[in-house]
Every structure is written in C-alpha cells, then in structure tokens.
Amino acid sequence: MSERFKALVVDKSENDFSVSIKNLSIDDLPAGDVLIKTAYSSINYKDGLASIPEGKIIKSYPFVPGIDLAGVVVSSQDPRFQEGDKVIATSYEIGVSHYGGYSEYARIPGDWIVPLPENLSLKEAMAYGTAGFTAALSIQRLEENGLTPEKGKVLVTGATGGVGSLAVAMLAKRGYQVVASTGKETAHEYLHKLGAAEIISREEVYNGKIRSLDKQLWAGAVDPVGGEYLAAVLSKIQYNGAVAVSGLTAGGNVPTTVFPFILRGISLLGIDSVYCPMEVRKPLWNRMADDLKPAGLLETISHEIGLEELSDTLPLILKGQAKGRFIVNL
Ligand SMILES: NC(=O)c1ccc[n+]([C@@H]2O[C@H](COP(=O)([O-])OP(=O)(O)OC[C@H]3O[C@@H](n4cnc5c(N)ncnc54)[C@H](OP(=O)(O)O)[C@@H]3O)[C@@H](O)[C@H]2O)c1
C-alpha cells in the first residue's frame, strides 16, 4: 500500500518541540498484526501531556499520540480480525510508545484490539474512549464491592471532566442518586442534563482541612481527582462503602490515615484501564453498549473536532477546562 495519509506528529530535539500535521506512509507505522483505517480518536489527559515538551509520557520522538482509536480493519495477519471488521483499540502502549490514534491509519497488535460491540457506533466508542472505559470500570468495581442504588448517594469528583462526565451519566442511567462535585459554576445545567441529582463545589469536598473521620455522606465515590480530595472523600464515605480512584488531577500524594479503613471498613479500589485484562475489558465494552450506555452520549457529552483543531484543543485538558469528551474525526 503506497498511500500517504495525515497524522499529528510531535517531535522534540534539544532546543525544539513541535506539534504538527505531517504526511506519513504505511511503512512509517510501527509493527503490528492489524492495519486499521481510523475513523475517530479522542482526547484524554495523557494526550494533553503528550502535546507538551515536559509531559514525560512519550518514550521517543518523533511520535504520533492518541491513546484511543476506533476504525475499520484494512488488512490483518491475526485470524481473529478480518478486513471490514469494526474495532476499538485503546490502552496498552497505544499513544505512549506505539503510534496512536491521531492518524488516518494505525497498525496495532491484535492482542490490544476489541471488536466493536453491537449497539455501539465507532463515534460512540470514542465518545467513551479511555475516559468512559475508566468510568465504567470504576462503577463495575464499586458494584462488585456491594454498591447498589439503595445504599445511598454516590459522589463523582471532577464531574465535568471526561471520566467524571461519563461516571455521572452511567451512574444516573443505573438508577443511582449522583452527587457531582465541580469547580465550574457555569456547568450546573450540563451536569443536571447528565443526570446529577445534586451539584456541590470542589470546596464542599475539600476545603483545606481533612479530618480522619468526617460526617458519613456518600455510599461510594468515583474519584479521578486524587490528592487531598481523595483523602477528604475517604473520611466522608459511609460505613462499608468504597472509593474507586483512577486519577491524580489534583496530585499524587494522598494525606489520609488508616481510620476510614479500620474503623469504617472503607475500601479503596484502584482502577487501571491500561493493562485491564481482555477477559474484563471485552465484556465491559459490551456493557457500555448496553446497560451502562447513557442517553445523550453523543449530543450532551461529546464535541467533534478535526485533526487540524487538535493542537489548539489539547491544552484545554491540562488546564482542567475541558467539559465532557472531545472526539477527533479522522
Ligand atoms: N487509571 C486510569 O486508567 C485512568 C484512565 C483515564 C484517566 N485517568 C486519569 O484520571 C484523571 C482525569 O482524567 P480525565 O480524562 O477525566 O481528565 P479531565 O477531562 O481533565 O477531567 C479532570 C477534571 O478534574 C477537575 N479538576 C481539574 N483541576 C482540578 C484541581 N486542581 N483540583 C480538583 N479538581 C480539578 C475538573 O473538573 P471540575 O471542574 O468539574 O471539578 C476537570 O474537568 C487524570 O489524572 C487521568 O490521567 C486514569
């Protein structure tokens, strides 16, 4: 195949850093069993980091970022995939050390690919992307730990972000009373549309002080924010409840004590989307096309942009200004 195609390429040398659209050929793509014509990608926090020189996420340059992609198989040496199959590829080394989704073509190892579930379009798959998968995995882990709508309210921190928006919408779809915490006063209408029953400010979660044990407010929490917020959330979870932690938007240090764990039986559930095994990943994508799929996934949560708009849009996610999910139309 001699066709040339467009991709967003980041490059770094001693004195220079660039993010630009370049023409590549299939031979420029890394090794892999499955060649995919990318239909859509998306923007996640890691992609924001990939677009800045001090992001510490890209292993070597030049590089094509984009940790998510969905598209159609062009050719495959993996018997599990045939020409014309619609597929999703997220996580593993994609967009970190293996050329990613900001490219009209991608070549991906078959072990990293999930068949597109029935009842999910390629565009919807990228409205979810890694953020949606992480939100879904958080909810699944909380429910495995005993969370049900009858147990009480569920908090979502960073509620207008990618993980947060999808957690709010999926929890509401499952009948939970969702408390959405946000730093964006202008986003209340958006959060109500997603299904939030109550909206609180970031300061109502963490106001600069953390008690070892505080008033028991929530049966569970989805927390992509981390840092002091996570410590404060742990102190306010009801007896036997749990927090699913996936991120570190507010920082990696969590100044907590053992008391929520040993006096209230609280569980801290770690959420990793990157190496989540296929036996969990594939059925969860099927659930995301079914009982977890919220109304308004495309209309309310996602904004579509083109490859040309990516370099201006990527910084928004690092400033905490992004609302919902950006889908990149290739
Ligand atoms: N574990 C995994 O597998 C996994 C997968 C995906 C993402 N992540 C991580 O999860 C985190 C969130 O990802 P995302 O894609 O949802 O990012 P995002 O779209 O940028 O959302 C983060 C949200 O956090 C809130 N926020 C921003 N700055 C804050 C601050 N200083 N203090 C408190 N809250 C703040 C904002 O929401 P409000 O304005 O509404 O408060 C923001 O929209 C990142 O750390 C990412 O790396 C982990």
Coordinates of C-alpha atoms and ligand atoms in Angstrom, one line a residue:
M1 CA 0.0 0.0 0.0
S2 CA 1.7 3.2 -1.1
E3 CA -1.0 5.7 0.1
R4 CA 0.2 8.7 2.1
F5 CA -2.0 9.9 4.9
K6 CA -2.2 12.6 7.6
A7 CA -1.2 12.3 11.2
L8 CA -0.4 14.6 14.1
V9 CA 3.3 14.3 14.8
V10 CA 5.0 15.5 18.0
D11 CA 8.8 16.0 17.7
K12 CA 11.4 17.0 20.2
S13 CA 15.1 17.9 19.9
E14 CA 17.4 19.5 22.3
N15 CA 16.2 23.1 21.5
D16 CA 12.9 22.5 19.8
F17 CA 9.4 21.0 20.3
S18 CA 6.8 20.8 17.6
V19 CA 3.2 19.6 17.2
S20 CA 2.2 19.5 13.5
I21 CA 0.2 17.6 10.9
K22 CA 2.5 15.5 8.6
N23 CA 2.1 13.2 5.7
L24 CA 3.2 9.6 6.6
S25 CA 3.2 6.4 4.7
I26 CA 2.2 2.9 5.9
D27 CA 5.9 2.0 6.3
D28 CA 6.2 4.7 8.9
L29 CA 3.8 2.8 11.2
P30 CA 5.1 0.5 13.9
A31 CA 4.9 -3.3 13.7
G32 CA 1.5 -4.9 14.4
D33 CA -0.8 -7.5 13.1
V34 CA -3.8 -5.4 12.2
L35 CA -3.9 -2.3 9.9
I36 CA -6.8 -0.1 10.8
K37 CA -8.3 2.9 8.8
T38 CA -9.0 5.2 11.8
A39 CA -12.5 6.7 11.9
Y40 CA -12.3 8.5 15.2
S41 CA -10.0 9.1 18.1
S42 CA -10.5 11.2 21.3
I43 CA -8.7 13.4 23.8
N44 CA -7.7 12.1 27.2
Y45 CA -5.5 13.7 29.9
K46 CA -2.5 11.6 28.8
D47 CA -2.9 13.1 25.2
G48 CA -2.6 16.5 26.7
L49 CA 0.6 15.5 28.4
A50 CA 1.9 14.1 25.0
S51 CA 1.4 17.5 23.4
I52 CA 3.8 19.4 25.7
P53 CA 7.6 19.1 26.0
E54 CA 7.6 18.4 29.8
G55 CA 4.8 15.9 29.6
K56 CA 7.1 12.9 30.4
I57 CA 4.7 10.5 28.7
I58 CA 6.2 9.9 25.3
K59 CA 9.1 7.4 25.2
S60 CA 10.8 8.5 21.9
Y61 CA 10.4 11.1 19.2
P62 CA 9.0 11.7 16.5
F63 CA 5.7 10.3 17.7
V64 CA 2.0 10.1 16.9
P65 CA -0.1 10.5 20.1
G66 CA -3.7 9.5 20.7
I67 CA -4.3 6.7 23.3
D68 CA -7.7 5.8 21.8
L69 CA -8.9 4.9 18.3
A70 CA -11.8 3.2 16.6
G71 CA -11.9 2.2 12.9
V72 CA -12.2 -0.4 10.3
V73 CA -9.7 -3.2 9.6
V74 CA -8.0 -2.8 6.2
S75 CA -5.8 -6.0 6.5
S76 CA -4.9 -8.4 9.2
Q77 CA -2.4 -11.2 9.9
D78 CA -4.4 -12.0 13.1
P79 CA -7.1 -14.7 12.4
R80 CA -9.4 -13.0 15.0
F81 CA -9.8 -10.0 12.7
Q82 CA -10.9 -9.7 9.1
E83 CA -10.9 -6.9 6.5
G84 CA -14.0 -4.7 7.1
D85 CA -14.3 -5.5 10.9
K86 CA -15.1 -2.5 13.1
V87 CA -12.8 -2.4 16.1
I88 CA -11.7 -0.3 19.1
A89 CA -8.1 0.0 20.2
T90 CA -7.3 1.8 23.5
S91 CA -4.7 1.5 26.3
Y92 CA -1.6 -0.7 26.4
E93 CA 1.3 1.1 24.7
I94 CA -1.0 3.0 22.2
G95 CA -0.2 6.7 22.1
V96 CA 2.6 6.3 24.6
S97 CA 5.3 4.2 23.0
H98 CA 3.3 2.8 20.0
Y99 CA 2.0 5.3 17.4
G100 CA -1.6 6.1 18.3
G101 CA -5.0 7.3 17.1
Y102 CA -4.2 10.9 15.8
S103 CA -3.6 9.3 12.4
E104 CA -5.7 8.3 9.4
Y105 CA -4.1 4.8 9.7
A106 CA -2.8 2.8 12.6
R107 CA -1.1 -0.6 12.9
I108 CA -1.9 -2.3 16.2
P109 CA -1.1 -5.8 17.7
G110 CA -4.3 -8.0 17.7
D111 CA -4.0 -8.6 21.4
W112 CA -4.8 -4.9 22.1
I113 CA -8.0 -4.8 19.9
V114 CA -11.6 -5.2 21.0
P115 CA -14.3 -5.9 18.4
L116 CA -16.9 -3.1 18.3
P117 CA -19.9 -4.3 20.2
E118 CA -23.3 -4.4 18.6
N119 CA -25.4 -1.3 19.6
L120 CA -22.3 0.9 19.6
S121 CA -21.1 3.1 16.7
L122 CA -17.5 3.9 16.1
K123 CA -18.3 7.5 17.1
E124 CA -20.0 6.5 20.3
A125 CA -17.0 4.2 21.1
M126 CA -14.8 7.3 21.0
A127 CA -17.3 9.5 23.0
Y128 CA -16.5 6.9 25.6
G129 CA -12.8 6.2 24.9
T130 CA -10.4 5.5 27.7
A131 CA -12.2 8.0 30.0
G132 CA -15.5 6.2 29.5
F133 CA -13.9 2.8 30.0
T134 CA -12.3 4.0 33.2
A135 CA -15.7 5.4 34.5
A136 CA -17.4 2.0 33.6
L137 CA -14.6 0.0 35.3
S138 CA -15.0 2.3 38.4
I139 CA -18.7 1.6 38.6
Q140 CA -18.3 -2.1 37.9
R141 CA -15.7 -2.4 40.8
L142 CA -17.9 -0.4 43.2
E143 CA -20.9 -2.7 42.4
E144 CA -18.7 -5.8 42.9
N145 CA -17.9 -4.3 46.3
G146 CA -21.7 -4.2 47.1
L147 CA -22.8 -0.8 45.9
T148 CA -26.5 -0.6 44.9
P149 CA -28.7 2.5 44.5
E150 CA -30.5 1.6 47.8
K151 CA -27.2 2.1 49.8
G152 CA -27.2 5.9 49.3
K153 CA -25.8 8.7 47.3
V154 CA -22.7 8.3 45.1
L155 CA -20.2 11.1 44.7
V156 CA -18.3 11.8 41.4
T157 CA -15.4 14.2 41.7
G158 CA -14.0 16.2 38.7
A159 CA -17.6 15.8 37.4
T160 CA -17.3 17.8 34.2
G161 CA -14.1 16.0 33.0
G162 CA -14.0 13.0 30.8
V163 CA -14.1 10.3 33.4
G164 CA -16.4 12.4 35.7
S165 CA -19.0 13.2 33.0
L166 CA -19.3 9.6 31.9
A167 CA -19.4 8.4 35.5
V168 CA -22.3 10.8 36.3
A169 CA -24.2 9.8 33.2
M170 CA -23.7 6.0 33.6
L171 CA -24.5 6.0 37.4
A172 CA -27.7 8.0 36.7
K173 CA -28.6 5.5 34.0
R174 CA -28.2 2.7 36.6
G175 CA -30.6 4.5 39.0
Y176 CA -28.1 6.0 41.4
Q177 CA -28.6 9.3 43.1
V178 CA -25.5 11.1 41.9
V179 CA -23.7 14.0 43.7
A180 CA -21.5 15.8 41.2
S181 CA -18.6 17.8 42.5
T182 CA -17.3 20.5 40.1
G183 CA -15.1 23.6 40.1
K184 CA -17.1 25.0 37.2
E185 CA -20.1 27.1 38.3
T186 CA -21.3 27.5 34.7
A187 CA -21.6 23.7 34.3
H188 CA -24.6 23.1 36.5
E189 CA -27.1 22.8 33.7
Y190 CA -24.8 20.4 31.9
L191 CA -24.4 18.2 35.0
H192 CA -28.2 18.1 35.6
K193 CA -28.6 17.1 31.9
L194 CA -26.2 14.2 32.5
G195 CA -28.4 13.1 35.4
A196 CA -26.8 14.6 38.5
A197 CA -29.3 14.8 41.4
E198 CA -27.1 17.2 43.4
I199 CA -24.2 19.5 42.5
I200 CA -21.6 20.6 45.0
S201 CA -18.5 22.7 44.7
R202 CA -15.0 21.3 45.0
E203 CA -14.7 23.2 48.3
E204 CA -17.6 21.2 49.7
V205 CA -15.5 18.1 49.2
Y206 CA -12.2 19.5 50.4
N207 CA -11.9 23.0 52.0
G208 CA -8.2 22.9 53.0
K209 CA -8.8 20.7 56.1
I210 CA -9.0 16.9 56.3
R211 CA -10.4 15.1 59.3
S212 CA -9.5 11.4 59.8
L213 CA -13.2 10.7 60.1
D214 CA -16.0 13.1 59.0
K215 CA -19.7 13.1 58.5
Q216 CA -20.8 10.0 56.5
L217 CA -22.3 11.5 53.3
W218 CA -21.9 9.0 50.4
A219 CA -22.2 5.3 49.9
G220 CA -19.5 5.3 47.3
A221 CA -17.4 7.6 45.1
V222 CA -15.8 7.7 41.6
D223 CA -12.7 9.8 42.0
P224 CA -10.5 10.7 39.1
V225 CA -9.1 13.8 41.0
G226 CA -7.0 12.2 43.8
G227 CA -4.7 14.2 46.1
E228 CA -6.2 15.9 49.1
Y229 CA -9.7 15.5 47.6
L230 CA -9.3 11.7 47.8
A231 CA -8.3 11.9 51.5
A232 CA -11.3 14.2 52.2
V233 CA -13.7 11.8 50.3
L234 CA -12.4 8.8 52.2
S235 CA -13.3 10.5 55.5
K236 CA -16.9 11.1 54.3
I237 CA -17.8 7.7 53.0
Q238 CA -20.5 5.7 54.8
Y239 CA -19.7 2.5 56.8
N240 CA -18.5 -0.3 54.4
G241 CA -18.6 1.9 51.4
A242 CA -15.8 2.3 48.7
V243 CA -14.0 4.8 46.6
A244 CA -12.8 3.9 43.1
V245 CA -9.7 6.0 42.4
S246 CA -8.5 6.4 38.8
G247 CA -6.6 9.7 38.6
L248 CA -4.4 12.4 40.0
T249 CA -5.7 15.6 38.5
A250 CA -5.2 17.3 42.0
G251 CA -1.9 15.4 42.7
G252 CA -0.4 12.1 43.6
N253 CA 0.0 12.5 47.3
V254 CA -3.0 11.4 49.5
P255 CA -2.7 12.6 53.1
T256 CA -5.0 10.1 54.7
T257 CA -4.9 7.9 57.8
V258 CA -5.8 4.3 58.5
F259 CA -9.0 5.3 60.3
P260 CA -11.5 5.2 57.4
F261 CA -10.3 1.7 56.6
I262 CA -10.1 0.2 60.1
L263 CA -13.0 2.0 61.8
R264 CA -15.5 2.2 58.9
G265 CA -14.4 -0.7 56.7
I266 CA -14.0 1.6 53.7
S267 CA -12.4 0.0 50.6
L268 CA -10.1 1.9 48.2
L269 CA -10.4 0.4 44.8
G270 CA -7.6 1.1 42.3
I271 CA -8.7 1.5 38.7
D272 CA -6.3 0.8 35.9
S273 CA -7.6 1.0 32.3
V274 CA -4.2 0.4 30.7
Y275 CA -3.5 -3.2 31.4
C276 CA -7.0 -4.2 32.4
P277 CA -7.1 -7.8 31.1
M278 CA -9.1 -8.7 28.0
E279 CA -11.4 -11.1 29.9
V280 CA -12.6 -8.0 31.8
R281 CA -12.2 -5.4 29.0
K282 CA -14.3 -7.1 26.3
P283 CA -17.4 -7.8 28.5
L284 CA -17.2 -4.3 29.9
W285 CA -17.2 -2.7 26.4
N286 CA -20.4 -4.9 25.8
R287 CA -21.9 -3.5 29.0
M288 CA -21.0 0.1 27.8
A289 CA -23.1 -0.6 24.7
D290 CA -26.0 -1.9 26.8
D291 CA -26.9 -1.3 30.5
L292 CA -24.3 1.4 31.1
K293 CA -25.0 3.4 27.9
P294 CA -26.4 6.8 28.9
A295 CA -28.8 8.9 27.0
G296 CA -27.1 11.9 25.3
L297 CA -23.7 10.2 25.0
L298 CA -23.1 12.0 21.6
E299 CA -25.4 15.0 22.0
T300 CA -24.6 16.1 25.5
I301 CA -21.2 14.8 26.4
S302 CA -19.1 14.9 23.2
H303 CA -17.8 17.6 20.9
E304 CA -16.4 16.7 17.5
I305 CA -13.2 18.3 16.1
G306 CA -10.9 17.6 13.2
L307 CA -7.2 16.8 13.1
E308 CA -6.5 20.4 12.4
E309 CA -8.1 21.6 15.6
L310 CA -6.3 19.1 17.8
S311 CA -3.2 21.2 18.7
D312 CA -5.4 24.1 19.9
T313 CA -7.7 21.8 21.8
L314 CA -5.2 19.5 23.6
P315 CA -4.0 22.2 26.1
L316 CA -7.6 22.7 27.5
I317 CA -7.5 19.3 29.2
L318 CA -4.3 20.1 31.0
K319 CA -5.8 23.4 32.3
G320 CA -8.8 21.5 33.7
Q321 CA -11.0 23.5 31.3
A322 CA -12.4 20.6 29.2
K323 CA -16.0 19.7 29.6
G324 CA -17.1 16.3 28.5
R325 CA -15.3 14.5 25.7
F326 CA -13.7 15.7 22.5
I327 CA -14.0 13.2 19.6
V328 CA -11.5 13.6 16.8
N329 CA -12.9 12.9 13.4
L330 CA -10.2 11.4 11.1
Ligands
LIG1 N1 -6.4 5.0 35.9 C1 -6.7 5.0 34.6 O1 -6.7 4.0 33.9 C2 -7.1 6.3 34.0 C3 -7.8 6.4 32.8 C4 -8.2 7.7 32.4 C5 -7.8 8.8 33.1 N2 -7.1 8.7 34.2 C6 -6.7 9.9 35.0 O2 -7.9 10.4 35.5 C7 -7.7 11.9 35.6 C8 -8.9 12.6 35.0 O3 -8.9 12.3 33.6 P1 -9.9 12.9 32.6 O4 -9.7 12.4 31.3 O5 -11.3 12.9 33.2 O6 -9.4 14.5 32.7 P2 -10.3 15.8 32.6 O7 -11.2 15.7 31.5 O8 -9.3 16.9 32.5 O9 -11.1 15.9 33.9 C9 -10.5 16.2 35.2 C10 -11.5 17.1 36.0 O10 -11.0 17.3 37.3 C11 -11.4 18.6 37.8 N3 -10.1 19.4 38.1 C12 -9.2 20.0 37.3 N4 -8.2 20.5 38.0 C13 -8.5 20.3 39.3 C14 -7.9 20.6 40.6 N5 -6.7 21.3 40.6 N6 -8.4 20.2 41.7 C15 -9.6 19.5 41.7 N7 -10.2 19.1 40.6 C16 -9.7 19.5 39.4 C17 -12.1 19.3 36.6 O11 -13.5 19.0 36.8 P3 -14.5 20.1 37.5 O12 -14.1 21.4 37.0 O13 -15.8 19.6 37.2 O14 -14.2 20.0 39.0 C18 -11.6 18.5 35.4 O15 -12.5 18.6 34.3 C19 -6.3 12.2 35.1 O16 -5.4 12.2 36.1 C20 -6.0 11.0 34.2 O17 -4.7 10.8 34.0 C21 -6.7 7.5 34.7

